[in-house]
Amino acid sequence: MGNNSGSSTATNLIVTPSQVQIDAQVSAFLERAKEEFESKYTQPSKQTAKLEDFKLQRTVGTGSFGRVMIVQRGNQALALKVMEKQTIVKLKQVEHTVSEKRILQAIKFPFLVNLVYSFKDNSHLYIALEFASGGEMFTHLRSVGKYPEDQTRFYAAQVTLAFEYLHYLNILYRDLKPENILFSADGYLKITDFGFAKVVRDRTYTLCGTPE
């Protein structure tokens, strides 16, 4: 009887946060995130590395005006986005490129790829991002066909949280697709490629994304 009573008392002392408390914590986090974003977004660009700092390993992707390479700096593997200045100007992508870099330097969230270094030389712009070693969701889906429901919910929750964060900062991502969702080594998602992302204070009318 005594042991059962003690166990019951201990159980009754376990307090779980109410929905009101959880909502308050989320709101406080988002407010701090917004203040941090506004501060970093307007900061002038800085050279935080140079190409000679990295050991170039292999190219893993190519695009309209550049390529993505896996590079090594010390013990850290990174994805280095290499963009040709002349091609960016020729394709009228200067605004998108500047916007992508400014957004990346100002955001920080577990399910978004993080900017580690950025720099430039006479002919190229470089953005070094954390390397998500698990590959693209597109590749995984092509292999398995579809995910089980519980796994789908797990991934959908991460995407939803990432977009709640972005939208609170007035950022529209505008290019969500399996190719832009990566897996980190621990199995969590990392949304990448902010080339179409835009800070919107009012409305935007541009049609963009990836047509299928």
C-alpha positions as CSV (number, residue, x, y, z in Angstrom):
1,M,0.0,0.0,0.0
2,G,2.8,2.4,1.0
3,N,4.7,1.8,-2.2
4,N,1.7,2.2,-4.4
5,S,0.7,5.4,-2.7
6,G,4.2,6.8,-3.1
7,S,4.2,5.8,-6.8
8,S,0.9,7.5,-7.3
9,T,2.1,10.7,-5.6
10,A,5.2,10.8,-7.7
11,T,3.1,10.4,-10.8
12,N,0.8,13.2,-9.8
13,L,3.8,15.5,-9.4
14,I,4.7,15.2,-13.1
15,V,3.7,18.4,-14.8
16,T,3.4,18.7,-18.5
17,P,3.3,22.1,-20.2
18,S,-0.1,23.3,-21.3
19,Q,-0.8,24.3,-24.8
20,V,-0.9,27.9,-23.7
21,Q,2.7,27.6,-22.3
22,I,3.9,25.9,-25.5
23,D,2.3,28.6,-27.7
24,A,4.0,31.2,-25.5
25,Q,7.4,29.6,-25.9
26,V,7.0,29.3,-29.6
27,S,5.9,32.9,-29.9
28,A,8.9,34.0,-27.9
29,F,11.3,32.0,-30.0
30,L,9.9,33.4,-33.2
31,E,10.1,37.0,-31.9
32,R,13.8,36.4,-31.0
33,A,14.4,34.8,-34.4
34,K,12.8,37.8,-36.2
35,E,15.0,40.3,-34.3
36,E,18.1,38.3,-35.1
37,F,17.1,38.0,-38.8
38,E,16.4,41.7,-39.2
39,S,19.8,42.5,-37.7
40,K,21.8,40.1,-39.8
41,Y,19.9,40.6,-43.1
42,T,21.0,44.2,-43.4
43,Q,24.6,43.5,-42.5
44,P,27.1,44.2,-45.3
45,S,28.7,41.3,-47.0
46,K,32.0,40.0,-45.5
47,Q,34.7,37.8,-46.9
48,T,34.8,34.9,-44.3
49,A,37.1,32.6,-46.3
50,K,39.0,32.2,-49.6
51,L,39.1,29.4,-52.1
52,E,42.6,28.4,-51.0
53,D,41.2,27.5,-47.6
54,F,39.4,24.5,-49.0
55,K,40.4,21.1,-50.4
56,L,38.2,20.6,-53.5
57,Q,36.9,17.0,-53.8
58,R,34.2,16.5,-56.4
59,T,31.3,18.2,-58.2
60,V,27.9,16.9,-57.2
61,G,25.6,19.2,-59.2
62,T,25.6,21.8,-62.0
63,G,23.1,24.6,-62.7
64,S,22.5,27.5,-65.1
65,F,25.2,29.7,-63.7
66,G,27.4,27.5,-61.5
67,R,28.0,24.2,-59.8
68,V,28.1,22.7,-56.4
69,M,31.2,20.9,-55.1
70,I,32.0,19.0,-52.0
71,V,35.0,20.6,-50.3
72,Q,36.9,20.0,-47.1
73,R,38.2,22.5,-44.6
74,G,40.0,20.9,-41.7
75,N,37.7,18.1,-40.5
76,Q,34.6,19.8,-41.9
77,A,32.9,18.7,-45.1
78,L,30.9,21.5,-46.9
79,A,28.9,22.0,-50.0
80,L,30.4,24.9,-51.9
81,K,28.2,26.7,-54.4
82,V,30.3,28.2,-57.1
83,M,28.6,30.9,-59.3
84,E,30.1,32.7,-62.3
85,K,29.7,36.5,-62.1
86,Q,29.4,37.0,-65.9
87,T,26.7,34.4,-66.2
88,I,24.7,35.8,-63.3
89,V,24.7,39.2,-65.0
90,K,23.9,37.8,-68.4
91,L,20.9,35.8,-67.1
92,K,19.8,38.8,-65.1
93,Q,20.0,36.9,-61.8
94,V,21.9,39.5,-59.8
95,E,18.9,40.3,-57.6
96,H,18.1,36.6,-56.9
97,T,21.7,35.9,-56.1
98,V,22.1,38.8,-53.7
99,S,18.7,38.0,-52.1
100,E,19.8,34.3,-51.6
101,K,23.0,35.3,-49.9
102,R,21.4,37.9,-47.6
103,I,18.7,35.4,-46.5
104,L,21.2,32.6,-45.9
105,Q,23.4,34.8,-43.8
106,A,20.5,35.8,-41.6
107,I,18.5,32.5,-41.0
108,K,19.2,29.8,-38.5
109,F,16.8,26.8,-38.0
110,P,17.4,23.1,-37.6
111,F,15.6,22.1,-40.8
112,L,17.2,24.7,-43.1
113,V,20.7,24.4,-44.5
114,N,23.1,26.7,-42.7
115,L,25.5,29.2,-44.4
116,V,29.1,28.6,-43.1
117,Y,31.2,30.8,-45.3
118,S,30.8,33.3,-48.2
119,F,33.4,35.0,-50.3
120,K,34.2,36.1,-53.9
121,D,37.1,36.6,-56.3
122,N,37.4,38.3,-59.7
123,S,35.2,35.9,-61.5
124,H,33.1,33.9,-59.1
125,L,30.9,34.1,-56.0
126,Y,31.1,31.3,-53.4
127,I,28.7,30.2,-50.8
128,A,29.8,27.4,-48.5
129,L,26.9,25.5,-46.8
130,E,26.8,22.7,-44.3
131,F,27.0,19.3,-46.1
132,A,23.9,17.1,-45.8
133,S,25.4,13.7,-46.4
134,G,22.2,11.8,-46.7
135,G,21.4,13.0,-50.2
136,E,18.2,14.3,-51.8
137,M,14.7,13.2,-50.9
138,F,14.1,12.9,-54.7
139,T,16.7,10.2,-54.9
140,H,15.3,8.3,-52.0
141,L,11.7,8.5,-53.3
142,R,12.8,7.3,-56.7
143,S,14.3,4.2,-54.9
144,V,11.4,3.4,-52.4
145,G,8.4,4.8,-54.4
146,K,6.7,6.3,-51.3
147,Y,7.2,6.6,-47.6
148,P,5.1,4.9,-44.9
149,E,2.5,7.2,-43.3
150,D,4.4,7.7,-40.0
151,Q,7.6,8.6,-41.8
152,T,5.7,11.0,-44.1
153,R,4.2,12.7,-41.0
154,F,7.7,12.9,-39.5
155,Y,9.1,14.7,-42.6
156,A,6.0,16.8,-43.1
157,A,6.2,18.1,-39.6
158,Q,9.8,19.3,-40.2
159,V,8.9,21.1,-43.4
160,T,5.9,22.7,-41.7
161,L,8.1,24.0,-38.8
162,A,10.7,25.3,-41.3
163,F,8.0,27.2,-43.2
164,E,6.4,28.6,-40.1
165,Y,9.8,30.0,-39.2
166,L,10.4,31.4,-42.7
167,H,6.9,32.9,-43.0
168,Y,7.2,34.6,-39.6
169,L,10.3,36.3,-41.0
170,N,8.3,37.4,-44.1
171,I,10.4,35.0,-46.3
172,L,8.7,33.2,-49.2
173,Y,10.7,30.2,-50.3
174,R,8.9,29.5,-53.6
175,D,10.7,26.4,-54.8
176,L,9.7,23.4,-52.6
177,K,10.4,20.1,-54.3
178,P,12.0,16.8,-53.4
179,E,15.3,17.8,-55.1
180,N,15.6,20.7,-52.6
181,I,15.0,18.6,-49.5
182,L,18.2,17.0,-48.2
183,F,18.9,14.5,-45.4
184,S,21.5,15.2,-42.8
185,A,23.6,12.3,-41.4
186,D,21.1,11.9,-38.5
187,G,18.1,11.5,-40.8
188,Y,16.5,14.9,-40.3
189,L,15.6,17.2,-43.2
190,K,17.5,20.2,-44.5
191,I,15.8,22.4,-47.0
192,T,18.3,24.0,-49.4
193,D,18.5,26.3,-52.5
194,F,17.2,29.7,-51.6
195,G,17.7,31.0,-55.1
196,F,14.0,31.9,-55.5
197,A,13.5,33.0,-51.9
198,K,12.3,36.5,-51.2
199,V,11.6,38.8,-48.3
200,V,8.1,40.1,-48.8
201,R,6.7,43.0,-46.8
202,D,3.5,43.3,-48.7
203,R,2.6,41.2,-51.8
204,T,4.5,39.5,-54.6
205,Y,3.2,38.6,-58.0
206,T,6.1,36.9,-59.7
207,L,5.5,33.4,-61.0
208,C,8.5,31.2,-60.1
209,G,9.6,27.8,-59.0
210,T,10.2,24.6,-61.0
211,P,7.6,23.6,-63.6
212,E,7.0,19.9,-63.8
